[in-house]
JSON list of C-alpha atoms in Angstrom, two decimals:
[
{"chain": "A", "resi": 64, "resn": "MET", "atom": "CA", "xyz": [61.75, -27.20, 10.88]},
{"chain": "A", "resi": 65, "resn": "SER", "atom": "CA", "xyz": [65.08, -25.42, 11.02]},
{"chain": "A", "resi": 66, "resn": "ILE", "atom": "CA", "xyz": [68.69, -26.39, 11.54]},
{"chain": "A", "resi": 67, "resn": "ILE", "atom": "CA", "xyz": [70.59, -25.49, 14.69]},
{"chain": "A", "resi": 68, "resn": "PHE", "atom": "CA", "xyz": [74.01, -26.12, 16.12]},
{"chain": "A", "resi": 69, "resn": "ALA", "atom": "CA", "xyz": [74.15, -27.20, 19.75]},
{"chain": "A", "resi": 70, "resn": "TYR", "atom": "CA", "xyz": [77.31, -25.74, 21.31]},
{"chain": "A", "resi": 71, "resn": "ILE", "atom": "CA", "xyz": [78.42, -27.90, 24.23]},
{"chain": "A", "resi": 72, "resn": "THR", "atom": "CA", "xyz": [81.55, -27.65, 26.38]},
{"chain": "A", "resi": 73, "resn": "CYS", "atom": "CA", "xyz": [83.01, -30.83, 27.91]},
{"chain": "A", "resi": 74, "resn": "LYS", "atom": "CA", "xyz": [85.75, -31.50, 30.44]},
{"chain": "A", "resi": 75, "resn": "ASN", "atom": "CA", "xyz": [87.94, -33.20, 27.80]},
{"chain": "A", "resi": 76, "resn": "LYS", "atom": "CA", "xyz": [88.01, -34.86, 24.38]},
{"chain": "A", "resi": 77, "resn": "SER", "atom": "CA", "xyz": [87.10, -38.25, 25.84]},
{"chain": "A", "resi": 78, "resn": "GLU", "atom": "CA", "xyz": [83.87, -36.93, 27.37]},
{"chain": "A", "resi": 79, "resn": "ALA", "atom": "CA", "xyz": [83.05, -35.04, 24.16]},
{"chain": "A", "resi": 80, "resn": "LYS", "atom": "CA", "xyz": [83.51, -38.24, 22.13]},
{"chain": "A", "resi": 81, "resn": "LYS", "atom": "CA", "xyz": [81.32, -40.23, 24.54]},
{"chain": "A", "resi": 82, "resn": "ILE", "atom": "CA", "xyz": [78.51, -37.66, 24.40]},
{"chain": "A", "resi": 83, "resn": "GLY", "atom": "CA", "xyz": [78.88, -37.02, 20.66]},
{"chain": "A", "resi": 84, "resn": "SER", "atom": "CA", "xyz": [78.84, -40.72, 19.80]},
{"chain": "A", "resi": 85, "resn": "ALA", "atom": "CA", "xyz": [75.65, -41.24, 21.81]},
{"chain": "A", "resi": 86, "resn": "LEU", "atom": "CA", "xyz": [73.92, -38.27, 20.16]},
{"chain": "A", "resi": 87, "resn": "VAL", "atom": "CA", "xyz": [74.77, -39.49, 16.64]},
{"chain": "A", "resi": 88, "resn": "LYS", "atom": "CA", "xyz": [73.91, -43.12, 17.41]},
{"chain": "A", "resi": 89, "resn": "GLU", "atom": "CA", "xyz": [70.53, -42.07, 18.82]},
{"chain": "A", "resi": 90, "resn": "ARG", "atom": "CA", "xyz": [69.97, -39.77, 15.79]},
{"chain": "A", "resi": 91, "resn": "LEU", "atom": "CA", "xyz": [69.53, -36.73, 18.00]},
{"chain": "A", "resi": 92, "resn": "CYS", "atom": "CA", "xyz": [71.97, -35.08, 15.60]},
{"chain": "A", "resi": 93, "resn": "ALA", "atom": "CA", "xyz": [73.41, -35.97, 12.20]},
{"chain": "A", "resi": 94, "resn": "CYS", "atom": "CA", "xyz": [77.01, -35.04, 12.96]},
{"chain": "A", "resi": 95, "resn": "VAL", "atom": "CA", "xyz": [79.27, -33.70, 15.69]},
{"chain": "A", "resi": 96, "resn": "ASN", "atom": "CA", "xyz": [82.54, -31.79, 15.56]},
{"chain": "A", "resi": 97, "resn": "ILE", "atom": "CA", "xyz": [84.96, -31.89, 18.49]},
{"chain": "A", "resi": 98, "resn": "PHE", "atom": "CA", "xyz": [87.58, -29.24, 19.18]},
{"chain": "A", "resi": 99, "resn": "GLN", "atom": "CA", "xyz": [89.99, -30.17, 21.94]},
{"chain": "A", "resi": 100, "resn": "GLU", "atom": "CA", "xyz": [92.14, -28.03, 24.21]},
{"chain": "A", "resi": 101, "resn": "MET", "atom": "CA", "xyz": [90.06, -24.89, 24.35]},
{"chain": "A", "resi": 102, "resn": "ASN", "atom": "CA", "xyz": [90.94, -22.60, 27.26]},
{"chain": "A", "resi": 103, "resn": "SER", "atom": "CA", "xyz": [87.98, -21.31, 29.27]},
{"chain": "A", "resi": 104, "resn": "ILE", "atom": "CA", "xyz": [87.91, -18.54, 31.88]},
{"chain": "A", "resi": 105, "resn": "TYR", "atom": "CA", "xyz": [84.64, -18.26, 33.81]},
{"chain": "A", "resi": 106, "resn": "TRP", "atom": "CA", "xyz": [82.93, -17.47, 37.09]},
{"chain": "A", "resi": 107, "resn": "TRP", "atom": "CA", "xyz": [82.05, -20.51, 39.21]},
{"chain": "A", "resi": 108, "resn": "LYS", "atom": "CA", "xyz": [80.77, -20.41, 42.78]},
{"chain": "A", "resi": 109, "resn": "GLY", "atom": "CA", "xyz": [82.03, -16.88, 43.39]},
{"chain": "A", "resi": 110, "resn": "LYS", "atom": "CA", "xyz": [85.53, -17.34, 41.95]},
{"chain": "A", "resi": 111, "resn": "ILE", "atom": "CA", "xyz": [87.14, -16.88, 38.56]},
{"chain": "A", "resi": 112, "resn": "GLU", "atom": "CA", "xyz": [88.23, -20.30, 37.28]},
{"chain": "A", "resi": 113, "resn": "GLU", "atom": "CA", "xyz": [90.32, -21.38, 34.31]},
{"chain": "A", "resi": 114, "resn": "ALA", "atom": "CA", "xyz": [90.22, -24.81, 32.62]},
{"chain": "A", "resi": 115, "resn": "ASN", "atom": "CA", "xyz": [91.09, -26.63, 29.44]},
{"chain": "A", "resi": 116, "resn": "GLU", "atom": "CA", "xyz": [87.93, -28.02, 27.87]},
{"chain": "A", "resi": 117, "resn": "ALA", "atom": "CA", "xyz": [86.73, -29.56, 24.62]},
{"chain": "A", "resi": 118, "resn": "VAL", "atom": "CA", "xyz": [83.97, -28.06, 22.48]},
{"chain": "A", "resi": 119, "resn": "LEU", "atom": "CA", "xyz": [81.35, -30.33, 20.96]},
{"chain": "A", "resi": 120, "resn": "ILE", "atom": "CA", "xyz": [79.18, -28.91, 18.18]},
{"chain": "A", "resi": 121, "resn": "ALA", "atom": "CA", "xyz": [76.17, -31.07, 17.32]},
{"chain": "A", "resi": 122, "resn": "LYS", "atom": "CA", "xyz": [74.38, -30.38, 14.02]},
{"chain": "A", "resi": 123, "resn": "THR", "atom": "CA", "xyz": [70.68, -31.05, 14.43]},
{"chain": "A", "resi": 124, "resn": "THR", "atom": "CA", "xyz": [67.17, -29.63, 14.04]},
{"chain": "A", "resi": 125, "resn": "LYS", "atom": "CA", "xyz": [65.34, -27.18, 16.28]},
{"chain": "A", "resi": 126, "resn": "THR", "atom": "CA", "xyz": [62.68, -29.79, 17.03]},
{"chain": "A", "resi": 127, "resn": "LEU", "atom": "CA", "xyz": [65.29, -32.14, 18.50]},
{"chain": "A", "resi": 128, "resn": "PHE", "atom": "CA", "xyz": [67.13, -29.59, 20.67]},
{"chain": "A", "resi": 129, "resn": "LYS", "atom": "CA", "xyz": [65.23, -30.27, 23.91]},
{"chain": "A", "resi": 130, "resn": "LYS", "atom": "CA", "xyz": [65.70, -34.05, 23.60]},
{"chain": "A", "resi": 131, "resn": "LEU", "atom": "CA", "xyz": [69.37, -33.54, 22.73]},
{"chain": "A", "resi": 132, "resn": "SER", "atom": "CA", "xyz": [69.84, -31.19, 25.69]},
{"chain": "A", "resi": 133, "resn": "THR", "atom": "CA", "xyz": [68.20, -33.66, 28.08]},
{"chain": "A", "resi": 134, "resn": "ARG", "atom": "CA", "xyz": [70.42, -36.47, 26.81]},
{"chain": "A", "resi": 135, "resn": "VAL", "atom": "CA", "xyz": [73.57, -34.37, 27.15]},
{"chain": "A", "resi": 136, "resn": "LYS", "atom": "CA", "xyz": [72.67, -33.58, 30.78]},
{"chain": "A", "resi": 137, "resn": "GLU", "atom": "CA", "xyz": [72.26, -37.32, 31.46]},
{"chain": "A", "resi": 138, "resn": "LEU", "atom": "CA", "xyz": [75.73, -38.09, 30.07]},
{"chain": "A", "resi": 139, "resn": "HIS", "atom": "CA", "xyz": [77.66, -34.98, 31.14]},
{"chain": "A", "resi": 140, "resn": "SER", "atom": "CA", "xyz": [79.97, -34.78, 34.17]},
{"chain": "A", "resi": 141, "resn": "TYR", "atom": "CA", "xyz": [79.35, -31.07, 34.84]},
{"chain": "A", "resi": 142, "resn": "GLU", "atom": "CA", "xyz": [76.84, -29.87, 37.41]},
{"chain": "A", "resi": 143, "resn": "CYS", "atom": "CA", "xyz": [75.81, -27.08, 35.02]},
{"chain": "A", "resi": 144, "resn": "PRO", "atom": "CA", "xyz": [76.87, -27.97, 31.45]},
{"chain": "A", "resi": 145, "resn": "CYS", "atom": "CA", "xyz": [76.96, -25.35, 28.71]},
{"chain": "A", "resi": 146, "resn": "ILE", "atom": "CA", "xyz": [74.40, -26.42, 26.10]},
{"chain": "A", "resi": 147, "resn": "LEU", "atom": "CA", "xyz": [73.48, -23.57, 23.77]},
{"chain": "A", "resi": 148, "resn": "GLU", "atom": "CA", "xyz": [71.31, -23.46, 20.66]},
{"chain": "A", "resi": 149, "resn": "ILE", "atom": "CA", "xyz": [72.71, -21.53, 17.69]},
{"chain": "A", "resi": 150, "resn": "GLU", "atom": "CA", "xyz": [70.24, -20.93, 14.87]},
{"chain": "A", "resi": 151, "resn": "ILE", "atom": "CA", "xyz": [71.47, -21.51, 11.31]},
{"chain": "A", "resi": 152, "resn": "THR", "atom": "CA", "xyz": [69.68, -19.33, 8.78]},
{"chain": "A", "resi": 153, "resn": "ASP", "atom": "CA", "xyz": [70.98, -20.80, 5.53]},
{"chain": "A", "resi": 154, "resn": "GLY", "atom": "CA", "xyz": [73.30, -23.45, 4.18]},
{"chain": "A", "resi": 155, "resn": "ASN", "atom": "CA", "xyz": [74.36, -25.72, 1.34]},
{"chain": "A", "resi": 156, "resn": "LYS", "atom": "CA", "xyz": [71.07, -27.30, 0.23]},
{"chain": "A", "resi": 157, "resn": "GLU", "atom": "CA", "xyz": [72.63, -30.74, -0.31]},
{"chain": "A", "resi": 158, "resn": "TYR", "atom": "CA", "xyz": [74.08, -30.69, 3.21]},
{"chain": "A", "resi": 159, "resn": "VAL", "atom": "CA", "xyz": [70.77, -29.51, 4.68]},
{"chain": "A", "resi": 160, "resn": "LYS", "atom": "CA", "xyz": [68.98, -32.38, 2.94]},
{"chain": "A", "resi": 161, "resn": "TRP", "atom": "CA", "xyz": [71.57, -34.83, 4.28]},
{"chain": "A", "resi": 162, "resn": "LEU", "atom": "CA", "xyz": [71.20, -33.45, 7.83]},
{"chain": "A", "resi": 163, "resn": "PHE", "atom": "CA", "xyz": [67.40, -33.82, 7.76]},
{"chain": "A", "resi": 164, "resn": "SER", "atom": "CA", "xyz": [67.68, -37.37, 6.42]},
{"chain": "A", "resi": 165, "resn": "ASN", "atom": "CA", "xyz": [70.05, -38.41, 9.22]},
{"chain": "A", "resi": 166, "resn": "THR", "atom": "CA", "xyz": [68.17, -37.24, 12.31]},
{"chain": "A", "resi": 167, "resn": "LYS", "atom": "CA", "xyz": [65.10, -38.56, 14.11]},
{"chain": "A", "resi": 168, "resn": "SER", "atom": "CA", "xyz": [63.06, -35.81, 12.49]},
{"chain": "A", "resi": 169, "resn": "GLN", "atom": "CA", "xyz": [63.81, -37.26, 9.06]},
{"chain": "A", "resi": 170, "resn": "LYS", "atom": "CA", "xyz": [60.15, -38.25, 8.50]},
{"chain": "A", "resi": 171, "resn": "THR", "atom": "CA", "xyz": [58.78, -34.84, 9.41]},
{"chain": "A", "resi": 172, "resn": "ASN", "atom": "CA", "xyz": [58.55, -32.65, 6.33]},
{"chain": "A", "resi": 173, "resn": "SER", "atom": "CA", "xyz": [56.31, -29.89, 7.67]},
{"chain": "A", "resi": 174, "resn": "ASN", "atom": "CA", "xyz": [57.51, -26.43, 8.62]},
{"chain": "A", "resi": 175, "resn": "ARG", "atom": "CA", "xyz": [60.93, -26.67, 7.00]},
{"chain": "A", "resi": 176, "resn": "THR", "atom": "CA", "xyz": [62.48, -23.24, 6.69]},
{"chain": "A", "resi": 177, "resn": "TYR", "atom": "CA", "xyz": [64.84, -24.05, 3.81]},
{"chain": "A", "resi": 178, "resn": "ALA", "atom": "CA", "xyz": [63.16, -23.66, 0.44]},
{"chain": "A", "resi": 179, "resn": "GLU", "atom": "CA", "xyz": [63.38, -26.61, -1.93]},
{"chain": "A", "resi": 180, "resn": "VAL", "atom": "CA", "xyz": [65.22, -28.91, 0.49]}
]
């Protein structure tokens, strides 16, 4: 099992808080960080668009990413939300232990990639 960050863009801080709160409550991630007022420039339906968005970073495990992604799509207002998996290769061992103990995968000890967690 390995740790990942799910990088998710939202239309605003309110939507990011709604999605983030649900993910933490449902233990699909141990923690979220929300950055508001990010400016995005992107192609959408043949035109270049610009918008202020919020970034939600969910700290979770690789085994939970698909469930997390499905849940985000259920809650998200965008037709095509940005939900990206970013692999984490190392980290503070105490934090890693905390993250594993606070997600749904907390009872699964096999295949951990962090030695001596």
